[in-house]
């Protein structure tokens, strides 16, 4: 089976990556904290490929993958730092190559960051977030790509590795492409995405099953929590084209909240005509977790970096607020005034 994609990656980077892989036996792959489908998909795709080539490849994550992503092939083999700190330390200390996927800043590795910094192994970054920090020898950074998995597929293509993609690897790659685009509903203007999907289908992925597992599998508690949040905790600020949803700890506990249970909730207010961006504030133990989404030109990554200690992409971003939930809500209201300048006359 063949696939031809435009070469967008500097061939020097893929040649060097190939050379580094050839020269390494022990390889660590790592991704950002609270891993999402793209982070796990790209990490595990690499793990399967490298293991197939006879390498000792391990995925080390800062924390545990959410239950909602247990269906990603290979997820049980991941070594989360929060669960297996000693083993994670050993893997980093012995690694001859570290592959970093789907993050642009060391901070996104949380307590794993010092391990990466201390590691003497060469590092390669494959990522699609804006403005990557320069912590790796090889940086394959393409923020115009909709997912790290799509970018990884391009890397594999350019290295002549597509024949190595079996059903398991194809499923991992597809999961990242699908979840970072909301099942190909946004950031989806690159027609080559569809060539890749066709290729992955030829590799045997079960598209419908993966869709159901990623988007349509919810516990009763989870459904009720999301319905409660929209019915009772959503504020729509029509004059600012904005919406806010907040959940405090008591509410989360009432519905037995588990990580991942509010995934996708922040997108829902965007369905309301006139709402250009949406922010979700979830009270945690140490900080208020912020998630933001927008339509069109309104840059929620700026909103998150200016007000919520975070960043991300123009239309999907997040951050952490160190203060009370009430203060975070007030901060959001302040931000809406500044962000009026990004609303076009048609938006108002
Ligand atoms: P989510 O809302 O799904 O948690 O995150 C959406 C996107 O926002 C992520 O892909 C990531 O790029 C960015 N993001 C989320 N949380 C943070 C954060 O705490 N800091 C930074 N810099 N970016 C974040
Ligand atoms: Mn991603």
PDB file of C-alpha atoms in Angstrom, residues 124-293:
ATOM      1  CA  UNK A 124      13.659  14.628  19.871  1.00  0.00           C
ATOM      2  CA  UNK A 125      10.438  16.630  20.013  1.00  0.00           C
ATOM      3  CA  UNK A 126       7.497  15.926  17.709  1.00  0.00           C
ATOM      4  CA  UNK A 127       4.730  18.411  18.450  1.00  0.00           C
ATOM      5  CA  UNK A 128       2.075  20.747  17.100  1.00  0.00           C
ATOM      6  CA  UNK A 129       1.852  23.401  19.853  1.00  0.00           C
ATOM      7  CA  UNK A 130       2.998  26.959  19.223  1.00  0.00           C
ATOM      8  CA  UNK A 131       6.445  28.213  20.250  1.00  0.00           C
ATOM      9  CA  UNK A 132       8.225  25.090  21.467  1.00  0.00           C
ATOM     10  CA  UNK A 133      10.933  25.489  24.093  1.00  0.00           C
ATOM     11  CA  UNK A 134      14.332  24.505  22.759  1.00  0.00           C
ATOM     12  CA  UNK A 135      14.989  21.506  25.023  1.00  0.00           C
ATOM     13  CA  UNK A 136      15.557  18.905  22.305  1.00  0.00           C
ATOM     14  CA  UNK A 137      18.326  18.341  19.765  1.00  0.00           C
ATOM     15  CA  UNK A 138      15.793  17.665  17.015  1.00  0.00           C
ATOM     16  CA  UNK A 139      12.604  19.714  17.023  1.00  0.00           C
ATOM     17  CA  UNK A 140       9.882  18.722  14.597  1.00  0.00           C
ATOM     18  CA  UNK A 141       7.327  21.383  15.430  1.00  0.00           C
ATOM     19  CA  UNK A 142       4.381  22.052  13.128  1.00  0.00           C
ATOM     20  CA  UNK A 143       1.613  24.039  14.836  1.00  0.00           C
ATOM     21  CA  UNK A 144      -0.388  24.084  11.612  1.00  0.00           C
ATOM     22  CA  UNK A 145      -0.907  20.319  11.949  1.00  0.00           C
ATOM     23  CA  UNK A 146      -4.193  19.353  13.580  1.00  0.00           C
ATOM     24  CA  UNK A 147      -2.661  16.697  15.824  1.00  0.00           C
ATOM     25  CA  UNK A 148       0.687  15.297  16.841  1.00  0.00           C
ATOM     26  CA  UNK A 149      -0.552  11.962  15.466  1.00  0.00           C
ATOM     27  CA  UNK A 150      -1.055  13.498  12.003  1.00  0.00           C
ATOM     28  CA  UNK A 151       2.428  14.989  12.226  1.00  0.00           C
ATOM     29  CA  UNK A 152       3.839  11.659  13.407  1.00  0.00           C
ATOM     30  CA  UNK A 153       2.260   9.941  10.413  1.00  0.00           C
ATOM     31  CA  UNK A 154       4.050  12.451   8.166  1.00  0.00           C
ATOM     32  CA  UNK A 155       7.305  11.732   9.978  1.00  0.00           C
ATOM     33  CA  UNK A 156       6.828   7.977   9.480  1.00  0.00           C
ATOM     34  CA  UNK A 157       6.002   8.556   5.817  1.00  0.00           C
ATOM     35  CA  UNK A 158       9.135  10.585   5.316  1.00  0.00           C
ATOM     36  CA  UNK A 159      11.262   7.935   7.052  1.00  0.00           C
ATOM     37  CA  UNK A 160       9.813   5.221   4.806  1.00  0.00           C
ATOM     38  CA  UNK A 161       8.210   3.515   7.797  1.00  0.00           C
ATOM     39  CA  UNK A 162       4.594   3.329   6.629  1.00  0.00           C
ATOM     40  CA  UNK A 163       4.901  -0.391   5.847  1.00  0.00           C
ATOM     41  CA  UNK A 164       5.563  -0.916   9.546  1.00  0.00           C
ATOM     42  CA  UNK A 165       2.148   0.466  10.476  1.00  0.00           C
ATOM     43  CA  UNK A 166      -0.059  -2.392  11.594  1.00  0.00           C
ATOM     44  CA  UNK A 167      -3.614  -2.253  12.919  1.00  0.00           C
ATOM     45  CA  UNK A 168      -2.493  -1.406  16.468  1.00  0.00           C
ATOM     46  CA  UNK A 169      -0.246   1.473  15.401  1.00  0.00           C
ATOM     47  CA  UNK A 170      -2.892   2.675  12.941  1.00  0.00           C
ATOM     48  CA  UNK A 171      -5.510   2.710  15.712  1.00  0.00           C
ATOM     49  CA  UNK A 172      -3.242   4.765  17.990  1.00  0.00           C
ATOM     50  CA  UNK A 173      -2.581   7.300  15.235  1.00  0.00           C
ATOM     51  CA  UNK A 174      -6.250   7.506  14.308  1.00  0.00           C
ATOM     52  CA  UNK A 175      -7.280   8.071  17.941  1.00  0.00           C
ATOM     53  CA  UNK A 176      -5.043  11.157  18.180  1.00  0.00           C
ATOM     54  CA  UNK A 177      -6.207  12.539  14.839  1.00  0.00           C
ATOM     55  CA  UNK A 178      -9.841  11.984  15.754  1.00  0.00           C
ATOM     56  CA  UNK A 179      -9.761  13.334  19.315  1.00  0.00           C
ATOM     57  CA  UNK A 180      -7.777  16.508  18.555  1.00  0.00           C
ATOM     58  CA  UNK A 181     -10.258  17.465  15.821  1.00  0.00           C
ATOM     59  CA  UNK A 182     -13.486  16.509  17.627  1.00  0.00           C
ATOM     60  CA  UNK A 183     -14.010  13.644  15.182  1.00  0.00           C
ATOM     61  CA  UNK A 184     -12.828  15.821  12.264  1.00  0.00           C
ATOM     62  CA  UNK A 185     -15.168  18.683  13.098  1.00  0.00           C
ATOM     63  CA  UNK A 186     -12.525  21.431  13.570  1.00  0.00           C
ATOM     64  CA  UNK A 187      -8.863  22.113  12.650  1.00  0.00           C
ATOM     65  CA  UNK A 188      -9.682  19.876   9.792  1.00  0.00           C
ATOM     66  CA  UNK A 189      -9.010  21.866   6.648  1.00  0.00           C
ATOM     67  CA  UNK A 190      -5.996  19.847   5.470  1.00  0.00           C
ATOM     68  CA  UNK A 191      -7.286  17.471   2.753  1.00  0.00           C
ATOM     69  CA  UNK A 192      -4.339  15.142   3.381  1.00  0.00           C
ATOM     70  CA  UNK A 193      -5.969  14.192   6.691  1.00  0.00           C
ATOM     71  CA  UNK A 194      -8.441  12.203   4.608  1.00  0.00           C
ATOM     72  CA  UNK A 195      -5.704  10.459   2.643  1.00  0.00           C
ATOM     73  CA  UNK A 196      -4.234   9.370   5.957  1.00  0.00           C
ATOM     74  CA  UNK A 197      -7.627   8.174   7.234  1.00  0.00           C
ATOM     75  CA  UNK A 198      -8.062   6.100   4.073  1.00  0.00           C
ATOM     76  CA  UNK A 199      -4.611   4.611   4.597  1.00  0.00           C
ATOM     77  CA  UNK A 200      -5.330   3.799   8.256  1.00  0.00           C
ATOM     78  CA  UNK A 201      -8.598   2.141   7.239  1.00  0.00           C
ATOM     79  CA  UNK A 202      -6.612  -0.053   4.846  1.00  0.00           C
ATOM     80  CA  UNK A 203      -4.491  -1.001   7.860  1.00  0.00           C
ATOM     81  CA  UNK A 204      -7.641  -2.388   9.447  1.00  0.00           C
ATOM     82  CA  UNK A 205      -8.740   0.212  12.008  1.00  0.00           C
ATOM     83  CA  UNK A 206     -12.315  -0.093  13.226  1.00  0.00           C
ATOM     84  CA  UNK A 207     -13.290   3.566  12.815  1.00  0.00           C
ATOM     85  CA  UNK A 208     -16.782   3.215  14.241  1.00  0.00           C
ATOM     86  CA  UNK A 209     -15.656   1.331  17.342  1.00  0.00           C
ATOM     87  CA  UNK A 210     -12.919   3.886  18.013  1.00  0.00           C
ATOM     88  CA  UNK A 211     -15.437   6.716  17.630  1.00  0.00           C
ATOM     89  CA  UNK A 212     -17.830   5.097  20.101  1.00  0.00           C
ATOM     90  CA  UNK A 213     -15.042   4.435  22.585  1.00  0.00           C
ATOM     91  CA  UNK A 214     -13.713   7.993  22.360  1.00  0.00           C
ATOM     92  CA  UNK A 215     -16.893  10.065  22.159  1.00  0.00           C
ATOM     93  CA  UNK A 216     -19.882   7.982  23.007  1.00  0.00           C
ATOM     94  CA  UNK A 217     -19.023   6.018  26.120  1.00  0.00           C
ATOM     95  CA  UNK A 218     -20.093   7.675  29.365  1.00  0.00           C
ATOM     96  CA  UNK A 219     -21.010   6.551  32.852  1.00  0.00           C
ATOM     97  CA  UNK A 220     -24.392   7.479  34.302  1.00  0.00           C
ATOM     98  CA  UNK A 221     -22.669   9.827  36.781  1.00  0.00           C
ATOM     99  CA  UNK A 222     -20.777  11.483  33.976  1.00  0.00           C
ATOM    100  CA  UNK A 223     -23.918  12.112  31.924  1.00  0.00           C
ATOM    101  CA  UNK A 224     -25.707  13.540  34.972  1.00  0.00           C
ATOM    102  CA  UNK A 225     -22.763  15.770  35.941  1.00  0.00           C
ATOM    103  CA  UNK A 226     -22.566  17.251  32.446  1.00  0.00           C
ATOM    104  CA  UNK A 227     -26.317  17.784  32.266  1.00  0.00           C
ATOM    105  CA  UNK A 228     -26.259  19.443  35.710  1.00  0.00           C
ATOM    106  CA  UNK A 229     -23.398  21.724  34.662  1.00  0.00           C
ATOM    107  CA  UNK A 230     -25.259  22.952  31.602  1.00  0.00           C
ATOM    108  CA  UNK A 231     -28.644  23.265  33.283  1.00  0.00           C
ATOM    109  CA  UNK A 232     -27.448  24.982  36.462  1.00  0.00           C
ATOM    110  CA  UNK A 233     -23.903  26.227  36.120  1.00  0.00           C
ATOM    111  CA  UNK A 234     -23.679  27.803  32.682  1.00  0.00           C
ATOM    112  CA  UNK A 235     -23.574  31.565  32.331  1.00  0.00           C
ATOM    113  CA  UNK A 236     -24.023  33.039  28.861  1.00  0.00           C
ATOM    114  CA  UNK A 237     -22.662  36.550  28.359  1.00  0.00           C
ATOM    115  CA  UNK A 238     -24.295  37.394  25.065  1.00  0.00           C
ATOM    116  CA  UNK A 239     -22.831  40.927  24.920  1.00  0.00           C
ATOM    117  CA  UNK A 240     -19.293  39.484  25.137  1.00  0.00           C
ATOM    118  CA  UNK A 241     -19.920  36.462  22.916  1.00  0.00           C
ATOM    119  CA  UNK A 242     -18.791  34.360  25.846  1.00  0.00           C
ATOM    120  CA  UNK A 243     -19.983  31.501  28.033  1.00  0.00           C
ATOM    121  CA  UNK A 244     -18.730  30.207  31.347  1.00  0.00           C
ATOM    122  CA  UNK A 245     -19.302  26.902  33.119  1.00  0.00           C
ATOM    123  CA  UNK A 246     -18.012  26.329  36.648  1.00  0.00           C
ATOM    124  CA  UNK A 247     -18.020  23.300  38.915  1.00  0.00           C
ATOM    125  CA  UNK A 248     -16.859  23.376  42.523  1.00  0.00           C
ATOM    126  CA  UNK A 249     -15.514  20.468  44.539  1.00  0.00           C
ATOM    127  CA  UNK A 250     -18.787  19.704  46.305  1.00  0.00           C
ATOM    128  CA  UNK A 251     -20.604  19.412  42.992  1.00  0.00           C
ATOM    129  CA  UNK A 252     -17.880  17.224  41.517  1.00  0.00           C
ATOM    130  CA  UNK A 253     -17.953  14.928  44.552  1.00  0.00           C
ATOM    131  CA  UNK A 254     -21.740  14.673  44.403  1.00  0.00           C
ATOM    132  CA  UNK A 255     -21.425  13.021  40.987  1.00  0.00           C
ATOM    133  CA  UNK A 256     -18.386  10.906  41.881  1.00  0.00           C
ATOM    134  CA  UNK A 257     -16.167  12.932  39.518  1.00  0.00           C
ATOM    135  CA  UNK A 258     -13.279  11.067  37.909  1.00  0.00           C
ATOM    136  CA  UNK A 259     -10.632  12.541  35.640  1.00  0.00           C
ATOM    137  CA  UNK A 260     -11.957  12.882  32.111  1.00  0.00           C
ATOM    138  CA  UNK A 261     -15.628  13.044  33.184  1.00  0.00           C
ATOM    139  CA  UNK A 262     -16.025  16.627  31.962  1.00  0.00           C
ATOM    140  CA  UNK A 263     -14.077  16.130  28.720  1.00  0.00           C
ATOM    141  CA  UNK A 264     -15.916  17.934  25.930  1.00  0.00           C
ATOM    142  CA  UNK A 265     -18.173  19.926  28.269  1.00  0.00           C
ATOM    143  CA  UNK A 266     -16.416  23.192  27.416  1.00  0.00           C
ATOM    144  CA  UNK A 267     -17.341  22.780  23.741  1.00  0.00           C
ATOM    145  CA  UNK A 268     -21.075  22.621  24.341  1.00  0.00           C
ATOM    146  CA  UNK A 269     -21.872  26.335  24.825  1.00  0.00           C
ATOM    147  CA  UNK A 270     -20.316  27.018  21.401  1.00  0.00           C
ATOM    148  CA  UNK A 271     -23.499  25.543  19.946  1.00  0.00           C
ATOM    149  CA  UNK A 272     -25.397  28.661  21.058  1.00  0.00           C
ATOM    150  CA  UNK A 273     -25.585  31.234  18.233  1.00  0.00           C
ATOM    151  CA  UNK A 274     -23.500  34.276  19.200  1.00  0.00           C
ATOM    152  CA  UNK A 275     -21.231  32.426  21.619  1.00  0.00           C
ATOM    153  CA  UNK A 276     -17.713  32.741  20.197  1.00  0.00           C
ATOM    154  CA  UNK A 277     -15.803  31.323  23.126  1.00  0.00           C
ATOM    155  CA  UNK A 278     -16.393  29.195  26.127  1.00  0.00           C
ATOM    156  CA  UNK A 279     -14.489  28.726  29.380  1.00  0.00           C
ATOM    157  CA  UNK A 280     -14.843  25.927  31.897  1.00  0.00           C
ATOM    158  CA  UNK A 281     -13.486  26.308  35.439  1.00  0.00           C
ATOM    159  CA  UNK A 282     -13.129  23.168  37.537  1.00  0.00           C
ATOM    160  CA  UNK A 283     -12.128  23.524  41.178  1.00  0.00           C
ATOM    161  CA  UNK A 284      -9.283  21.161  42.093  1.00  0.00           C
ATOM    162  CA  UNK A 285      -7.186  20.541  45.211  1.00  0.00           C
ATOM    163  CA  UNK A 286      -4.300  22.830  44.321  1.00  0.00           C
ATOM    164  CA  UNK A 287      -5.701  25.104  41.643  1.00  0.00           C
ATOM    165  CA  UNK A 288      -8.675  25.814  39.434  1.00  0.00           C
ATOM    166  CA  UNK A 289      -8.265  23.979  36.119  1.00  0.00           C
ATOM    167  CA  UNK A 290      -9.172  26.132  33.152  1.00  0.00           C
ATOM    168  CA  UNK A 291     -10.310  24.879  29.738  1.00  0.00           C
ATOM    169  CA  UNK A 292     -11.206  27.198  26.890  1.00  0.00           C
ATOM    170  CA  UNK A 293     -12.487  26.820  23.340  1.00  0.00           C
TER     171      UNK A 293
END
